[in-house]
Coordinates of C-alpha atoms in Angstrom, one line a residue:
Chain X
M1 CA -32.1 33.6 21.9
A2 CA -30.7 32.8 18.4
P3 CA -27.2 34.4 18.9
L4 CA -26.9 32.5 22.2
L5 CA -27.9 29.2 20.6
A6 CA -25.4 29.9 17.7
S7 CA -22.6 30.6 20.2
L8 CA -23.4 27.5 22.2
G9 CA -23.6 25.4 19.0
L10 CA -20.2 26.6 17.9
A11 CA -18.7 26.1 21.4
W12 CA -20.0 22.5 21.5
L13 CA -18.5 21.8 18.0
G14 CA -15.2 23.4 19.1
L15 CA -15.2 21.2 22.3
S16 CA -15.3 18.1 20.1
T17 CA -12.1 19.3 18.3
W18 CA -10.5 20.3 21.5
L19 CA -11.2 17.0 23.2
T20 CA -9.6 15.1 20.3
L21 CA -6.5 17.3 20.2
R22 CA -6.0 17.2 23.9
A23 CA -6.5 13.5 24.4
T24 CA -4.9 12.0 21.2
G25 CA -2.9 14.9 19.7
R26 CA -4.8 14.5 16.4
L27 CA -6.8 16.9 14.3
Q28 CA -10.5 16.4 14.2
L29 CA -11.8 17.6 10.8
G30 CA -15.0 15.6 11.0
A31 CA -16.7 17.2 14.1
A32 CA -19.0 19.4 12.0
A33 CA -20.0 16.4 9.8
L34 CA -20.9 14.5 13.0
G35 CA -22.8 17.5 14.2
G36 CA -24.6 17.8 10.8
I37 CA -25.6 14.1 11.0
G38 CA -26.9 14.8 14.5
A39 CA -28.9 17.8 13.2
A40 CA -30.3 15.7 10.4
L41 CA -31.4 13.1 12.9
A42 CA -33.0 15.7 15.0
A43 CA -34.9 16.9 12.0
A44 CA -36.0 13.4 11.0
V45 CA -36.7 11.8 14.3
D46 CA -36.4 13.7 17.5
P47 CA -33.7 15.9 19.1
T48 CA -33.1 13.6 22.1
A49 CA -32.6 10.6 19.8
A50 CA -30.2 12.7 17.7
L51 CA -28.0 13.4 20.7
L52 CA -27.9 9.8 21.7
A53 CA -27.2 8.7 18.2
G54 CA -24.5 11.2 17.9
G55 CA -22.9 9.7 21.0
L56 CA -23.2 6.2 19.7
L57 CA -21.8 7.1 16.3
G58 CA -18.9 9.0 17.9
A59 CA -18.2 5.9 20.1
G60 CA -18.1 3.7 17.0
L61 CA -15.9 6.0 15.1
G62 CA -13.7 6.5 18.1
A63 CA -13.1 2.8 18.5
A64 CA -12.6 2.3 14.8
T65 CA -10.1 5.1 14.5
A66 CA -8.2 4.2 17.6
S67 CA -5.0 3.3 15.8
L68 CA -5.2 5.7 12.8
A69 CA -2.2 8.0 12.3
P70 CA -2.9 11.7 12.3
A71 CA -2.7 12.1 8.5
R72 CA -5.2 9.4 7.8
F73 CA -7.4 10.5 10.7
A74 CA -7.6 14.0 9.2
A75 CA -8.3 12.7 5.7
L76 CA -11.1 10.6 7.2
G77 CA -12.6 13.8 8.7
L78 CA -12.5 15.4 5.2
A79 CA -14.2 12.3 3.8
L80 CA -17.0 12.5 6.4
H81 CA -17.5 16.1 5.4
I82 CA -17.8 15.6 1.7
G83 CA -19.9 12.5 2.3
F84 CA -22.2 14.4 4.5
A85 CA -22.5 17.4 2.1
S86 CA -23.2 15.1 -0.9
A87 CA -25.5 12.6 0.8
L88 CA -27.6 14.7 3.1
P89 CA -29.5 16.8 0.5
R90 CA -30.4 13.5 -1.3
I91 CA -32.3 12.1 1.7
P92 CA -36.0 12.8 1.1
G93 CA -37.9 14.8 3.7
L94 CA -34.9 16.7 5.1
G95 CA -35.4 20.1 3.4
G96 CA -34.8 19.4 -0.2
H97 CA -31.5 20.0 -2.0
M98 CA -30.0 22.5 0.3
G99 CA -29.7 20.9 3.7
V100 CA -31.8 20.3 6.8
R101 CA -34.9 22.2 7.8
A102 CA -36.5 21.7 11.2
A103 CA -37.9 23.6 14.1
V104 CA -36.1 22.5 17.3
P105 CA -37.5 24.2 20.4
S106 CA -35.1 26.9 21.5
L107 CA -35.4 26.2 25.3
W108 CA -34.9 22.5 24.8
A109 CA -31.8 23.1 22.7
L110 CA -30.4 25.5 25.3
V111 CA -30.9 23.2 28.2
V112 CA -30.9 19.5 27.3
P113 CA -27.7 19.2 25.3
S114 CA -25.9 21.3 28.0
L115 CA -27.1 19.1 30.8
L116 CA -26.2 15.9 29.0
L117 CA -22.8 17.2 28.1
L118 CA -22.1 18.4 31.6
A119 CA -23.1 15.0 33.0
A120 CA -20.8 13.3 30.4
L121 CA -17.9 15.7 31.3
G122 CA -18.6 14.9 35.0
V123 CA -18.2 11.2 34.3
A124 CA -15.0 12.0 32.3
R125 CA -13.5 13.7 35.4
S126 CA -14.5 10.8 37.7
R127 CA -12.0 8.0 38.8
V128 CA -12.9 5.8 35.9
G129 CA -12.7 8.7 33.4
R130 CA -9.3 9.7 34.7
R131 CA -8.0 6.1 34.3
F132 CA -9.2 6.1 30.7
S133 CA -7.6 9.5 30.2
D134 CA -4.3 8.3 31.6
R135 CA -4.4 5.3 29.3
L136 CA -4.9 7.7 26.3
L137 CA -2.0 9.8 27.4
L138 CA 0.2 6.7 27.6
H139 CA -0.6 6.0 24.0
R140 CA -0.1 9.6 22.9
D141 CA 3.0 10.5 24.7
A142 CA 6.3 8.8 25.5
D143 CA 6.6 7.3 22.0
G144 CA 3.4 5.4 22.4
L145 CA 4.4 3.7 25.7
G146 CA 0.9 2.4 26.1
A147 CA 1.1 0.3 23.0
H148 CA 4.6 -1.0 24.0
L149 CA 3.1 -2.1 27.3
G150 CA 0.4 -3.9 25.5
L151 CA -2.4 -1.7 26.9
S152 CA -5.4 -1.5 24.6
S153 CA -6.7 2.0 23.9
L154 CA -10.0 0.7 22.4
G155 CA -12.2 1.3 25.4
P156 CA -10.9 4.8 26.2
R157 CA -11.0 5.8 22.6
A158 CA -14.7 4.6 22.3
A159 CA -15.5 6.6 25.5
L160 CA -13.7 9.7 24.2
G161 CA -15.4 9.2 20.8
A162 CA -18.8 9.1 22.5
L163 CA -18.0 12.4 24.2
E164 CA -16.9 13.9 20.9
G165 CA -19.9 12.6 19.1
L166 CA -22.3 13.9 21.8
S167 CA -20.6 17.2 21.7
A168 CA -20.7 17.5 17.9
A169 CA -24.4 16.4 17.8
A170 CA -25.2 19.0 20.5
G171 CA -23.5 21.6 18.4
G172 CA -25.5 20.6 15.3
V173 CA -28.8 20.6 17.2
C174 CA -28.1 24.0 18.7
L175 CA -27.1 25.5 15.4
L176 CA -30.3 24.0 13.8
A177 CA -32.4 25.5 16.6
S178 CA -30.8 28.9 16.2
S179 CA -32.0 29.4 12.6
G180 CA -34.2 26.5 11.8
F181 CA -32.1 25.6 8.8
L182 CA -28.6 24.1 8.2
H183 CA -27.1 24.5 4.7
A184 CA -25.3 21.2 4.0
N185 CA -22.4 22.6 2.1
G186 CA -22.1 25.8 4.2
F187 CA -22.2 23.7 7.3
A188 CA -19.6 21.3 6.1
F189 CA -17.1 23.9 5.0
G190 CA -18.0 26.9 7.1
A191 CA -19.0 25.7 10.6
S192 CA -16.4 23.0 10.6
L193 CA -13.6 25.5 9.9
D194 CA -14.9 27.8 12.6
A195 CA -15.1 25.0 15.1
L196 CA -11.7 23.6 14.1
T197 CA -10.0 27.0 14.5
L198 CA -11.8 27.6 17.8
G199 CA -10.8 24.2 19.2
V200 CA -7.2 24.5 18.0
L201 CA -6.9 28.0 19.3
A202 CA -8.3 27.1 22.7
H203 CA -5.9 24.1 22.9
R204 CA -2.8 26.0 21.7
M205 CA -3.4 28.9 24.1
G206 CA -3.6 26.5 26.9
T207 CA -6.6 28.1 28.4
R208 CA -9.3 26.3 30.3
A209 CA -11.7 24.8 27.8
W210 CA -14.8 26.6 29.0
M211 CA -13.0 29.9 28.9
G212 CA -11.4 29.6 25.4
L213 CA -14.3 27.9 23.7
G214 CA -17.0 29.9 25.4
L215 CA -15.4 33.3 24.9
G216 CA -14.2 32.5 21.4
A217 CA -17.6 31.2 20.3
A218 CA -19.4 34.3 21.7
L219 CA -16.9 36.7 20.0
W220 CA -17.0 34.8 16.8
T221 CA -20.8 34.7 16.7
G222 CA -20.8 38.4 17.5
A223 CA -18.5 39.2 14.6
E224 CA -20.3 36.8 12.3
S225 CA -22.9 39.2 11.0
W226 CA -20.2 41.6 10.0
L227 CA -17.9 38.8 8.7
A228 CA -20.8 37.4 6.6
A229 CA -20.5 40.4 4.3
F230 CA -16.8 39.6 3.7
P231 CA -16.4 35.8 3.3
E232 CA -12.9 36.3 2.0
L233 CA -11.9 38.1 5.2
R234 CA -13.3 35.3 7.2
L235 CA -11.2 32.7 5.3
V236 CA -8.1 34.9 5.7
L237 CA -8.6 35.1 9.4
L238 CA -9.1 31.3 9.7
G239 CA -6.2 30.6 7.5
L240 CA -3.8 32.9 9.4
V241 CA -4.8 31.5 12.7
L242 CA -4.3 27.9 11.6
V243 CA -0.9 28.7 10.0
L244 CA 0.3 30.6 13.1
A245 CA -1.1 27.9 15.5
G246 CA 0.7 25.2 13.4
R247 CA 4.0 27.1 13.3
R248 CA 4.0 28.0 16.9
R249 CA 5.0 24.5 17.9
G250 CA 5.9 23.1 14.5
S251 CA 9.1 25.0 13.7
Chain T
M1 CA -12.4 0.4 -25.0
P2 CA -14.2 3.8 -24.8
L3 CA -15.4 3.0 -21.3
L4 CA -11.9 1.9 -20.2
L5 CA -10.4 5.1 -21.7
E6 CA -13.0 7.4 -20.1
G7 CA -12.6 5.6 -16.7
L8 CA -8.9 6.0 -16.7
A9 CA -9.3 9.6 -17.8
A10 CA -11.7 10.1 -14.8
G11 CA -8.9 8.8 -12.6
A12 CA -6.3 11.2 -14.1
V13 CA -6.9 14.1 -11.7
P14 CA -7.2 12.0 -8.5
G15 CA -4.1 10.1 -9.8
L16 CA -2.1 13.4 -10.3
L17 CA -3.1 14.7 -6.9
A18 CA -2.4 11.3 -5.2
F19 CA 1.1 11.3 -6.9
G20 CA 1.8 14.8 -5.4
L21 CA 0.5 13.9 -2.0
A22 CA 2.6 10.7 -1.9
L23 CA 5.7 12.5 -3.1
V24 CA 5.5 15.1 -0.4
H25 CA 4.7 12.5 2.2
R26 CA 7.7 10.4 1.0
S27 CA 10.1 13.2 1.5
T28 CA 8.6 15.0 4.5
G29 CA 6.2 12.6 6.3
V30 CA 3.5 15.3 5.9
L31 CA 0.1 15.0 4.3
S32 CA -0.6 18.3 2.6
F33 CA -4.1 19.9 2.9
A34 CA -2.8 22.9 0.9
H35 CA -3.1 21.3 -2.5
A36 CA -6.6 22.5 -3.2
G37 CA -5.5 26.1 -2.8
V38 CA -2.1 25.6 -4.5
G39 CA -3.8 24.0 -7.5
A40 CA -6.4 26.7 -7.8
V41 CA -3.7 29.4 -7.9
G42 CA -2.0 27.5 -10.8
A43 CA -5.2 27.4 -12.8
Y44 CA -6.0 31.1 -12.1
A45 CA -2.4 31.9 -13.2
A46 CA -3.2 30.3 -16.6
L47 CA -6.4 32.3 -16.8
V48 CA -4.6 35.6 -16.0
L49 CA -1.5 35.2 -18.1
G50 CA -3.5 34.1 -21.1
G51 CA -1.2 33.6 -24.1
P52 CA -1.4 30.6 -26.4
P53 CA -4.0 28.2 -24.8
A54 CA -1.6 25.3 -25.5
L55 CA 0.7 26.8 -22.9
G56 CA -1.9 27.1 -20.2
G57 CA -1.1 23.7 -18.7
V58 CA 2.6 24.6 -18.5
V59 CA 1.8 27.9 -16.8
A60 CA -0.5 26.2 -14.3
L61 CA 2.1 23.7 -13.6
G62 CA 4.8 26.3 -13.0
A63 CA 2.6 28.6 -10.9
G64 CA 1.5 25.6 -8.8
A65 CA 5.1 24.7 -8.2
L66 CA 6.1 28.2 -7.2
T67 CA 3.1 28.5 -4.9
A68 CA 3.9 25.3 -3.1
L69 CA 7.5 26.3 -2.4
P70 CA 6.9 28.3 0.8
L71 CA 5.6 25.2 2.4
A72 CA 9.1 23.6 2.1
G73 CA 10.3 26.3 4.5
W74 CA 7.4 26.3 6.9
V75 CA 7.0 22.5 7.2
S76 CA 10.6 21.4 7.8
G77 CA 9.9 17.7 7.7
E78 CA 12.0 17.1 10.8
P79 CA 10.3 14.3 12.8
E80 CA 9.4 16.6 15.7
S81 CA 7.5 19.0 13.5
R82 CA 5.2 16.4 11.7
G83 CA 1.7 15.5 12.7
T84 CA -0.9 18.0 13.7
S85 CA 1.3 21.1 13.5
A86 CA 2.2 20.4 9.9
L87 CA -1.4 19.6 9.0
L88 CA -2.5 22.9 10.5
V89 CA 0.1 24.8 8.5
T90 CA -0.9 23.2 5.2
L91 CA -4.6 23.6 5.9
G92 CA -4.2 27.2 6.9
Y93 CA -2.0 28.0 3.8
G94 CA -4.5 26.4 1.5
L95 CA -7.3 28.5 3.0
L96 CA -5.3 31.7 2.7
L97 CA -4.7 31.0 -1.0
E98 CA -8.3 30.4 -1.6
A99 CA -9.2 33.6 0.3
L100 CA -6.8 35.5 -1.8
L101 CA -8.4 34.1 -5.0
L102 CA -11.8 35.0 -3.7
L103 CA -10.7 38.6 -3.0
L104 CA -9.1 39.0 -6.5
F105 CA -11.6 37.1 -8.7
G106 CA -14.8 36.7 -6.6
P107 CA -16.8 33.5 -6.0
D108 CA -18.3 33.1 -9.5
P109 CA -16.9 30.4 -11.7
R110 CA -14.7 31.6 -14.6
A111 CA -14.5 30.0 -18.0
L112 CA -11.1 28.7 -18.7
L113 CA -10.8 27.4 -22.3
H114 CA -8.4 24.9 -23.7
F115 CA -7.1 24.9 -27.2
F116 CA -9.6 22.6 -28.7
E117 CA -13.3 21.7 -28.4
L118 CA -13.1 19.4 -25.4
E119 CA -16.4 17.6 -25.8
S120 CA -16.1 16.8 -29.5
P121 CA -15.7 13.0 -30.0
V122 CA -12.7 11.2 -31.2
S123 CA -13.0 7.7 -32.8
V124 CA -11.3 4.8 -30.9
P125 CA -11.7 1.1 -31.4
G126 CA -15.2 0.2 -30.3
G127 CA -16.7 3.7 -30.3
S128 CA -15.7 7.2 -29.5
V129 CA -14.5 9.2 -26.5
P130 CA -14.5 13.0 -25.9
R131 CA -11.2 14.8 -26.6
T132 CA -11.0 15.8 -23.0
A133 CA -10.4 12.2 -22.0
L134 CA -7.4 12.1 -24.3
L135 CA -6.1 15.4 -22.9
L136 CA -6.3 14.0 -19.3
L137 CA -4.5 10.8 -20.3
A138 CA -1.9 12.8 -22.1
A139 CA -1.3 14.8 -18.9
V140 CA -0.7 11.5 -17.1
L141 CA 1.6 10.0 -19.7
G142 CA 3.4 13.2 -20.4
F143 CA 4.0 14.5 -16.8
A144 CA 2.8 12.3 -14.0
L145 CA 4.1 9.0 -15.2
P146 CA 7.7 10.1 -15.9
A147 CA 7.8 12.2 -12.7
A148 CA 6.4 9.2 -10.7
L149 CA 9.0 6.9 -12.2
L150 CA 11.8 9.3 -11.5
T151 CA 10.8 10.0 -7.9
G152 CA 9.4 6.6 -7.0
L153 CA 12.1 4.3 -8.3
G154 CA 15.9 4.5 -8.6
P155 CA 18.4 6.6 -6.7
L156 CA 16.3 9.7 -6.5
G157 CA 13.4 7.7 -5.1
W158 CA 15.6 6.2 -2.4
R159 CA 17.1 9.6 -1.5
L160 CA 13.7 11.1 -1.1
R161 CA 12.7 8.2 1.1
A162 CA 15.9 8.6 3.2
V163 CA 15.2 12.3 3.6
G164 CA 11.6 11.5 4.7
S165 CA 12.4 8.7 7.2
A166 CA 15.8 9.8 8.6
P167 CA 16.7 13.3 7.5
R168 CA 19.7 13.8 9.7
A169 CA 21.2 10.5 8.8
A170 CA 20.6 11.2 5.2
A171 CA 22.4 14.6 5.5
L172 CA 25.4 12.8 7.0
I173 CA 25.8 10.6 4.0
G174 CA 25.7 13.5 1.6
V175 CA 22.0 13.7 0.6
R176 CA 20.7 17.3 0.6
P177 CA 17.4 17.2 2.5
R178 CA 16.4 20.8 1.9
A179 CA 16.9 20.7 -1.9
L180 CA 15.1 17.4 -2.2
R181 CA 12.2 18.6 -0.1
R182 CA 11.9 21.8 -2.2
A183 CA 11.9 19.7 -5.3
A184 CA 9.2 17.4 -3.9
W185 CA 7.0 20.3 -2.9
A186 CA 7.5 22.0 -6.3
L187 CA 6.7 18.9 -8.3
S188 CA 3.7 18.2 -6.1
G189 CA 2.4 21.8 -6.4
G190 CA 2.9 21.5 -10.2
A191 CA 0.8 18.4 -10.3
A192 CA -2.0 20.2 -8.3
G193 CA -1.9 23.2 -10.7
L194 CA -2.1 20.9 -13.7
S195 CA -5.0 19.1 -12.1
A196 CA -7.0 22.3 -11.6
W197 CA -6.2 23.5 -15.1
L198 CA -7.5 20.1 -16.5
L199 CA -10.7 20.3 -14.4
A200 CA -11.5 23.9 -14.9
P201 CA -13.1 23.9 -18.3
R202 CA -15.6 21.2 -17.2
L203 CA -16.4 22.4 -13.7
G204 CA -15.8 26.1 -14.0
L205 CA -12.8 27.7 -12.4
E206 CA -13.4 28.7 -8.8
P207 CA -11.2 28.7 -5.7
H208 CA -12.7 25.6 -4.1
L209 CA -12.6 23.6 -7.3
L210 CA -10.1 20.9 -6.1
W211 CA -11.6 19.9 -2.6
G212 CA -13.6 17.0 -4.0
P213 CA -10.9 15.5 -6.2
L214 CA -8.4 16.1 -3.4
L215 CA -10.4 13.6 -1.3
S216 CA -10.1 11.0 -4.0
G217 CA -6.4 11.8 -4.1
F218 CA -6.1 11.2 -0.3
V219 CA -7.8 7.9 -0.7
A220 CA -5.7 6.8 -3.6
A221 CA -2.5 7.8 -1.8
A222 CA -3.6 6.1 1.4
L223 CA -4.4 2.9 -0.4
A224 CA -1.0 3.0 -2.0
G225 CA 0.7 3.3 1.4
L226 CA 1.3 7.1 1.2
N227 CA 5.0 6.8 0.4
A228 CA 4.8 5.4 -3.1
P229 CA 4.1 8.1 -5.8
L230 CA 4.0 5.6 -8.7
R231 CA 1.6 3.3 -6.9
A232 CA -0.5 6.3 -5.8
L233 CA -0.8 7.4 -9.4
A234 CA -1.9 3.9 -10.5
V235 CA -4.4 3.6 -7.7
G236 CA -5.9 7.0 -8.6
L237 CA -6.4 5.8 -12.2
V238 CA -8.0 2.5 -11.0
L239 CA -10.3 4.5 -8.6
G240 CA -11.5 6.6 -11.5
L241 CA -12.2 3.6 -13.6
A242 CA -14.1 2.0 -10.7
E243 CA -16.2 5.1 -10.2
R244 CA -17.0 5.4 -13.9
L245 CA -18.1 1.7 -13.9
L246 CA -20.3 2.3 -10.8
A247 CA -21.8 5.4 -12.4
E248 CA -22.5 3.4 -15.6
G249 CA -24.1 0.5 -13.7
A250 CA -26.0 2.2 -10.9
G251 CA -26.4 5.9 -12.1
P252 CA -24.5 9.0 -11.2
E253 CA -26.5 9.8 -8.0
V254 CA -25.8 6.4 -6.5
A255 CA -22.1 6.6 -7.6
L256 CA -21.7 10.0 -5.9
V257 CA -23.1 8.9 -2.5
G258 CA -21.6 5.4 -2.7
R259 CA -18.2 7.0 -3.4
S260 CA -18.2 9.0 -0.2
G261 CA -19.3 6.0 1.8
L262 CA -16.6 3.9 0.2
Y263 CA -13.9 6.4 0.9
V264 CA -14.8 6.5 4.6
V265 CA -14.6 2.7 4.7
V266 CA -11.3 2.7 2.8
L267 CA -9.7 5.2 5.1
L268 CA -10.9 3.3 8.2
F269 CA -10.0 -0.2 7.2
A270 CA -7.7 -0.3 4.2
P271 CA -4.3 -2.0 4.9
R272 CA -1.8 0.5 6.3
G273 CA 1.5 1.3 4.8
R274 CA 4.5 1.5 7.0
S275 CA 4.2 5.2 7.6
L276 CA 0.6 5.1 8.4
R277 CA 1.0 3.2 11.7
S278 CA 0.6 5.4 14.7

C-alpha cells in the first residue's frame, strides 16, 4: 500500500504544478509547501479538514496572486517553501524538530482525496468551469487580451487556486499516509522538485494529465529506493530535465 | 552604532545577491534561480585553489562569474524566451551545479577559513563588532557599490536597460546586446560567488548554502522593482538591518519565522515595478 500511496501523493502534487502551468503559463514552486501545510493540518486536526483547508488556502492564494508576473510568482513559491520548512518544526505537537508525524488511515488516504479531486475536476470540465478556463486563457494568451477587454480573472484564479490547493493538500496527506512521517526540509526541497519536474514534464510532453502524471509518479516512486542511495544522481536527473524542458521552447 | 553596523552587515549578502538578480533582470528580463548553485561553485573554487586566504574572495568572485556565463547563451533574453522557460533553465542549471558539488565534495559542510579570526571583536564608537561584520561591509563598499553605481546609473545602466526592454531596437542603434548580457551574467555570478565565500566560514560550506539568503535577495530585488541594481543593494542592506532589529527585540526564533511570513506578504502585496506587471 505504501508505494501506491507515495505514487498517488506525488501525482497529486504534480497535478497542482501542471494545472498552474497549463492555465496561467506560470511556474508553481509552492505546491509542495501547500501540500506540507495540508499534511500538517491533517496531523493536527483531521485529514478531511486538511483537504478543505488546503482548497481554501489555495483559493485565497490563487486570488491574491492573480496579477503576479511569473518571476514574482515563482519567488513567492520559494518563500512559501522556506517559510514552511522553518515554521513547521517550531509548531508544538507536530513531531518535534524534524517535521510532521501522524498516522493517517491508508484506505482513507487512497479513496477520499481521489474522490474529492475527481469531483472537483468534474466541475472544472463543466460549462461553468470551461467559461472560467476560457477567461484564464484570454488572460494568458494573446498578449493578455482578457485584461485589455476589462475582464477580471479574480474568480477563475480563485477557482483554479482552490483546485491547486486541494490537489497539493491531497498529495501531502497521501505522502504522510504512506510513511507516517514528513520531513519538513526534505519535503520542501525534495518532494517539491520531484513534483515540479513531473508537472513540467507532463505539460511539456503534451500528454494527457492522467497519463503523464500517473505513469511518471509510478516510475519515479519505483526508482526512488534506488535513487535514495544516490542523492546526487537524483539532482542531476531533475536538473537535466528542467534545463532541457526550459530550452525546448525557450531557445 | 554596533547594532547599526551589524544590521547592515547582515544585509550585505542579501544585498549582494539582490544586486546580481536585479542586474540580470535589467538586461535580460529573467529572474535567475541558478544563483545558489553558481555562488556555491565560487566558494568551493576558493576552497580547492587554496593559496593566500586573502585571495579567496577574488577566486570566488572569478569562479562565480565564469560559472554564470553559460546562462548568457542558454537564456537569450529575447522577449519570446522569457518567463517560465527561462526560469526552468536557471533552476535546472543551479540544481545541476549543486549535484556536481555533492558528487565531488559530499554533503558534509567544509570549513572555509578567512585570513583573520572572524569573531574577534573590533572597537567602534559605542561598543564593539565582530571582524566579520567589517569584512561583509568591505565587500559591499569595495565591490557591490561601485558595480551597482556603474550598472545602475549612467550610460552603461541605460544601455543595459535598453538591452533588457527592447534588445532588437538597442542593437539597431549600436548597443551590443550579447556582450552586455554576458557582462551582466558574469558580474551577477561573481556577486553570488563572493556571497557564498562570505557566508561559508559562519555557516559551513555546503552546496545548498545560498538558498535561504537567495530568498532574501529575491525579496530585496522585488521591493526595488527588479530592474534597479543600486536600489536592490540598498534594500538588501535595509532588510538585514530590519531583521537584526527584530531578532534583537523579539528573539531569533520569532525573527526567523516572522521573516518568512513577511517575505510572503511582501512578494504578494509590495508595490510592483514596471517590469513586474503581468
